[in-house]
PDB file of N, CA and C in Angstrom:
ATOM      1  N   MET I   1      18.021 -32.772 -24.730  1.00 78.00           N
ATOM      2  CA  MET I   1      16.934 -31.835 -24.466  1.00 78.00           C
ATOM      3  C   MET I   1      16.306 -32.099 -23.098  1.00 78.00           C
ATOM      4  N   LYS I   2      16.256 -33.386 -22.692  1.00 81.00           N
ATOM      5  CA  LYS I   2      15.704 -33.698 -21.377  1.00 81.00           C
ATOM      6  C   LYS I   2      16.544 -33.078 -20.273  1.00 81.00           C
ATOM      7  N   ASN I   3      17.872 -33.114 -20.475  1.00 90.00           N
ATOM      8  CA  ASN I   3      18.750 -32.534 -19.463  1.00 90.00           C
ATOM      9  C   ASN I   3      18.517 -31.036 -19.317  1.00 90.00           C
ATOM     10  N   LEU I   4      18.264 -30.355 -20.415  1.00 92.00           N
ATOM     11  CA  LEU I   4      18.017 -28.924 -20.369  1.00 92.00           C
ATOM     12  C   LEU I   4      16.737 -28.625 -19.597  1.00 92.00           C
ATOM     13  N   LYS I   5      15.681 -29.395 -19.837  1.00 92.00           N
ATOM     14  CA  LYS I   5      14.425 -29.193 -19.116  1.00 92.00           C
ATOM     15  C   LYS I   5      14.607 -29.450 -17.625  1.00 92.00           C
ATOM     16  N   LEU I   6      15.367 -30.496 -17.292  1.00 93.00           N
ATOM     17  CA  LEU I   6      15.618 -30.810 -15.892  1.00 93.00           C
ATOM     18  C   LEU I   6      16.412 -29.694 -15.223  1.00 93.00           C
ATOM     19  N   ILE I   7      17.414 -29.192 -15.917  1.00 94.00           N
ATOM     20  CA  ILE I   7      18.222 -28.098 -15.369  1.00 94.00           C
ATOM     21  C   ILE I   7      17.365 -26.854 -15.166  1.00 94.00           C
ATOM     22  N   LEU I   8      16.480 -26.561 -16.109  1.00 95.00           N
ATOM     23  CA  LEU I   8      15.607 -25.394 -15.973  1.00 95.00           C
ATOM     24  C   LEU I   8      14.635 -25.555 -14.810  1.00 95.00           C
ATOM     25  N   LYS I   9      14.111 -26.764 -14.608  1.00 95.00           N
ATOM     26  CA  LYS I   9      13.217 -27.003 -13.473  1.00 95.00           C
ATOM     27  C   LYS I   9      13.952 -26.818 -12.153  1.00 95.00           C
ATOM     28  N   ILE I  10      15.162 -27.357 -12.077  1.00 95.00           N
ATOM     29  CA  ILE I  10      15.950 -27.211 -10.850  1.00 95.00           C
ATOM     30  C   ILE I  10      16.279 -25.741 -10.605  1.00 95.00           C
ATOM     31  N   ALA I  11      16.634 -25.022 -11.662  1.00 96.00           N
ATOM     32  CA  ALA I  11      16.948 -23.599 -11.529  1.00 96.00           C
ATOM     33  C   ALA I  11      15.723 -22.812 -11.067  1.00 96.00           C
ATOM     34  N   ALA I  12      14.548 -23.171 -11.570  1.00 96.00           N
ATOM     35  CA  ALA I  12      13.326 -22.484 -11.159  1.00 96.00           C
ATOM     36  C   ALA I  12      13.031 -22.733  -9.682  1.00 96.00           C
ATOM     37  N   VAL I  13      13.222 -23.967  -9.229  1.00 96.00           N
ATOM     38  CA  VAL I  13      12.983 -24.290  -7.821  1.00 96.00           C
ATOM     39  C   VAL I  13      13.974 -23.545  -6.932  1.00 96.00           C
ATOM     40  N   VAL I  14      15.239 -23.532  -7.323  1.00 96.00           N
ATOM     41  CA  VAL I  14      16.261 -22.826  -6.542  1.00 96.00           C
ATOM     42  C   VAL I  14      15.955 -21.330  -6.494  1.00 96.00           C
ATOM     43  N   ALA I  15      15.545 -20.756  -7.608  1.00 96.00           N
ATOM     44  CA  ALA I  15      15.209 -19.331  -7.643  1.00 96.00           C
ATOM     45  C   ALA I  15      14.010 -19.030  -6.749  1.00 96.00           C
ATOM     46  N   ALA I  16      13.018 -19.912  -6.752  1.00 95.00           N
ATOM     47  CA  ALA I  16      11.846 -19.706  -5.905  1.00 95.00           C
ATOM     48  C   ALA I  16      12.228 -19.770  -4.430  1.00 95.00           C
ATOM     49  N   ILE I  17      13.047 -20.736  -4.066  1.00 96.00           N
ATOM     50  CA  ILE I  17      13.479 -20.856  -2.669  1.00 96.00           C
ATOM     51  C   ILE I  17      14.288 -19.631  -2.254  1.00 96.00           C
ATOM     52  N   CYS I  18      15.185 -19.186  -3.111  1.00 95.00           N
ATOM     53  CA  CYS I  18      15.979 -17.990  -2.807  1.00 95.00           C
ATOM     54  C   CYS I  18      15.080 -16.759  -2.656  1.00 95.00           C
ATOM     55  N   GLY I  19      14.079 -16.642  -3.504  1.00 93.00           N
ATOM     56  CA  GLY I  19      13.149 -15.519  -3.407  1.00 93.00           C
ATOM     57  C   GLY I  19      12.375 -15.526  -2.109  1.00 93.00           C
ATOM     58  N   ILE I  20      11.919 -16.696  -1.689  1.00 93.00           N
ATOM     59  CA  ILE I  20      11.176 -16.801  -0.431  1.00 93.00           C
ATOM     60  C   ILE I  20      12.078 -16.460   0.746  1.00 93.00           C
ATOM     61  N   VAL I  21      13.289 -17.009   0.751  1.00 93.00           N
ATOM     62  CA  VAL I  21      14.225 -16.738   1.850  1.00 93.00           C
ATOM     63  C   VAL I  21      14.574 -15.254   1.896  1.00 93.00           C
ATOM     64  N   PHE I  22      14.846 -14.648   0.752  1.00 92.00           N
ATOM     65  CA  PHE I  22      15.165 -13.219   0.710  1.00 92.00           C
ATOM     66  C   PHE I  22      14.002 -12.388   1.230  1.00 92.00           C
ATOM     67  N   THR I  23      12.782 -12.737   0.830  1.00 90.00           N
ATOM     68  CA  THR I  23      11.605 -12.003   1.286  1.00 90.00           C
ATOM     69  C   THR I  23      11.458 -12.100   2.794  1.00 90.00           C
ATOM     70  N   ILE I  24      11.645 -13.293   3.344  1.00 88.00           N
ATOM     71  CA  ILE I  24      11.519 -13.471   4.793  1.00 88.00           C
ATOM     72  C   ILE I  24      12.591 -12.661   5.520  1.00 88.00           C
ATOM     73  N   ILE I  25      13.818 -12.680   5.022  1.00 89.00           N
ATOM     74  CA  ILE I  25      14.894 -11.933   5.678  1.00 89.00           C
ATOM     75  C   ILE I  25      14.653 -10.429   5.553  1.00 89.00           C
ATOM     76  N   TYR I  26      14.261  -9.969   4.374  1.00 88.00           N
ATOM     77  CA  TYR I  26      14.105  -8.538   4.132  1.00 88.00           C
ATOM     78  C   TYR I  26      12.931  -7.955   4.913  1.00 88.00           C
ATOM     79  N   PHE I  27      11.825  -8.690   4.992  1.00 87.00           N
ATOM     80  CA  PHE I  27      10.628  -8.197   5.667  1.00 87.00           C
ATOM     81  C   PHE I  27      10.436  -8.843   7.035  1.00 87.00           C
ATOM     82  N   ARG I  28      11.533  -9.268   7.660  1.00 87.00           N
ATOM     83  CA  ARG I  28      11.447  -9.996   8.927  1.00 87.00           C
ATOM     84  C   ARG I  28      10.723  -9.186  10.007  1.00 87.00           C
ATOM     85  N   ASP I  29      11.054  -7.916  10.157  1.00 87.00           N
ATOM     86  CA  ASP I  29      10.436  -7.099  11.197  1.00 87.00           C
ATOM     87  C   ASP I  29       8.936  -6.958  10.976  1.00 87.00           C
ATOM     88  N   GLU I  30       8.532  -6.722   9.730  1.00 87.00           N
ATOM     89  CA  GLU I  30       7.114  -6.591   9.438  1.00 87.00           C
ATOM     90  C   GLU I  30       6.376  -7.905   9.666  1.00 87.00           C
ATOM     91  N   ILE I  31       7.011  -9.022   9.306  1.00 83.00           N
ATOM     92  CA  ILE I  31       6.381 -10.330   9.495  1.00 83.00           C
ATOM     93  C   ILE I  31       6.208 -10.618  10.980  1.00 83.00           C
ATOM     94  N   VAL I  32       7.231 -10.322  11.787  1.00 85.00           N
ATOM     95  CA  VAL I  32       7.144 -10.556  13.235  1.00 85.00           C
ATOM     96  C   VAL I  32       6.072  -9.667  13.848  1.00 85.00           C
ATOM     97  N   GLU I  33       6.017  -8.408  13.426  1.00 86.00           N
ATOM     98  CA  GLU I  33       5.003  -7.493  13.946  1.00 86.00           C
ATOM     99  C   GLU I  33       3.600  -7.976  13.585  1.00 86.00           C
ATOM    100  N   PHE I  34       3.401  -8.407  12.350  1.00 86.00           N
ATOM    101  CA  PHE I  34       2.103  -8.925  11.917  1.00 86.00           C
ATOM    102  C   PHE I  34       1.740 -10.185  12.692  1.00 86.00           C
ATOM    103  N   TYR I  35       2.716 -11.083  12.882  1.00 84.00           N
ATOM    104  CA  TYR I  35       2.474 -12.321  13.628  1.00 84.00           C
ATOM    105  C   TYR I  35       2.073 -12.010  15.065  1.00 84.00           C
ATOM    106  N   ASN I  36       2.757 -11.062  15.701  1.00 82.00           N
ATOM    107  CA  ASN I  36       2.422 -10.715  17.082  1.00 82.00           C
ATOM    108  C   ASN I  36       1.044 -10.074  17.171  1.00 82.00           C
ATOM    109  N   LYS I  37       0.671  -9.285  16.162  1.00 83.00           N
ATOM    110  CA  LYS I  37      -0.659  -8.676  16.161  1.00 83.00           C
ATOM    111  C   LYS I  37      -1.737  -9.754  16.057  1.00 83.00           C
ATOM    112  N   ILE I  38      -1.553 -10.708  15.141  1.00 81.00           N
ATOM    113  CA  ILE I  38      -2.509 -11.803  14.984  1.00 81.00           C
ATOM    114  C   ILE I  38      -2.530 -12.663  16.242  1.00 81.00           C
ATOM    115  N   LYS I  39      -1.363 -12.973  16.771  1.00 77.00           N
ATOM    116  CA  LYS I  39      -1.268 -13.800  17.975  1.00 77.00           C
ATOM    117  C   LYS I  39      -1.951 -13.104  19.150  1.00 77.00           C
ATOM    118  N   GLY I  40      -1.784 -11.784  19.237  1.00 73.00           N
ATOM    119  CA  GLY I  40      -2.420 -11.029  20.316  1.00 73.00           C
ATOM    120  C   GLY I  40      -3.934 -11.068  20.223  1.00 73.00           C
ATOM    121  N   LYS I  41      -4.469 -10.978  19.003  1.00 69.00           N
ATOM    122  CA  LYS I  41      -5.920 -11.023  18.838  1.00 69.00           C
ATOM    123  C   LYS I  41      -6.460 -12.417  19.118  1.00 69.00           C
ATOM    124  N   LEU I  42      -5.739 -13.442  18.661  1.00 66.00           N
ATOM    125  CA  LEU I  42      -6.204 -14.807  18.879  1.00 66.00           C
ATOM    126  C   LEU I  42      -6.035 -15.224  20.332  1.00 66.00           C
ATOM    127  N   GLY I  43      -5.042 -14.654  21.011  1.00 59.00           N
ATOM    128  CA  GLY I  43      -4.776 -15.036  22.392  1.00 59.00           C
ATOM    129  C   GLY I  43      -5.816 -14.525  23.367  1.00 59.00           C
ATOM    130  N   LYS I  44      -6.658 -13.581  22.945  1.00 59.00           N
ATOM    131  CA  LYS I  44      -7.648 -12.992  23.843  1.00 59.00           C
ATOM    132  C   LYS I  44      -9.057 -13.482  23.523  1.00 59.00           C
ATOM    133  N   CYS I  45      -9.151 -14.677  22.967  1.00 58.00           N
ATOM    134  CA  CYS I  45     -10.457 -15.174  22.551  1.00 58.00           C
ATOM    135  C   CYS I  45     -11.297 -15.624  23.738  1.00 58.00           C
ATOM    136  N   CYS I  46     -10.656 -16.067  24.811  1.00 58.00           N
ATOM    137  CA  CYS I  46     -11.399 -16.505  25.986  1.00 58.00           C
ATOM    138  C   CYS I  46     -10.568 -16.206  27.226  1.00 58.00           C
ATOM    139  N   PRO I  47     -11.178 -16.144  28.401  1.00 58.00           N
ATOM    140  CA  PRO I  47     -10.449 -15.755  29.616  1.00 58.00           C
ATOM    141  C   PRO I  47      -9.263 -16.662  29.938  1.00 58.00           C
ATOM    142  N   CYS I  48      -9.335 -17.931  29.558  1.00 62.00           N
ATOM    143  CA  CYS I  48      -8.248 -18.841  29.919  1.00 62.00           C
ATOM    144  C   CYS I  48      -6.970 -18.547  29.152  1.00 62.00           C
ATOM    145  N   HIS I  49      -7.052 -17.860  28.010  1.00 54.00           N
ATOM    146  CA  HIS I  49      -5.869 -17.563  27.214  1.00 54.00           C
ATOM    147  C   HIS I  49      -5.416 -16.113  27.336  1.00 54.00           C
ATOM    148  N   ARG I  50      -6.096 -15.321  28.125  1.00 55.00           N
ATOM    149  CA  ARG I  50      -5.729 -13.912  28.248  1.00 55.00           C
ATOM    150  C   ARG I  50      -4.516 -13.754  29.151  1.00 55.00           C
ATOM    151  N   GLU I  51      -3.850 -12.643  28.953  1.00 57.00           N
ATOM    152  CA  GLU I  51      -2.713 -12.316  29.810  1.00 57.00           C
ATOM    153  C   GLU I  51      -3.237 -11.911  31.185  1.00 57.00           C
ATOM    154  N   GLU I  52      -2.399 -12.053  32.199  1.00 55.00           N
ATOM    155  CA  GLU I  52      -2.826 -11.690  33.548  1.00 55.00           C
ATOM    156  C   GLU I  52      -3.124 -10.204  33.649  1.00 55.00           C
ATOM    157  N   ASP I  53      -2.439  -9.386  32.857  1.00 53.00           N
ATOM    158  CA  ASP I  53      -2.659  -7.943  32.900  1.00 53.00           C
ATOM    159  C   ASP I  53      -4.036  -7.565  32.368  1.00 53.00           C
ATOM    160  N   ASP I  54      -4.657  -8.433  31.596  1.00 52.00           N
ATOM    161  CA  ASP I  54      -5.955  -8.122  31.011  1.00 52.00           C
ATOM    162  C   ASP I  54      -7.096  -8.263  32.013  1.00 52.00           C
ATOM    163  N   PHE I  55      -6.862  -8.976  33.103  1.00 53.00           N
ATOM    164  CA  PHE I  55      -7.925  -9.170  34.083  1.00 53.00           C
ATOM    165  C   PHE I  55      -8.094  -7.904  34.915  1.00 53.00           C
ATOM    166  N   GLU I  56      -9.341  -7.552  35.170  1.00 53.00           N
ATOM    167  CA  GLU I  56      -9.612  -6.389  36.001  1.00 53.00           C
ATOM    168  C   GLU I  56      -9.624  -6.819  37.459  1.00 53.00           C
ATOM    169  N   ASP I  57      -9.184  -5.923  38.329  1.00 48.00           N
ATOM    170  CA  ASP I  57      -9.234  -6.229  39.762  1.00 48.00           C
ATOM    171  C   ASP I  57     -10.671  -6.148  40.231  1.00 48.00           C
ATOM    172  N   ILE I  58     -11.109  -7.195  40.861  1.00 50.00           N
ATOM    173  CA  ILE I  58     -12.508  -7.248  41.320  1.00 50.00           C
ATOM    174  C   ILE I  58     -12.556  -6.951  42.803  1.00 50.00           C
TER     175      ILE I  58
END
């Protein structure tokens, strides 16, 4: 019975890992787009991290 419980735990872990990997592969474009949106907002928090294009010509 212990072996069955161990096998079920291993199967559950493998299934969870496969589910996460499948989700990342399937929604890769959306994840990258979301990451770039968040990165873009965080990157403009102060002048030292802004892109050169964001500076106005004085």
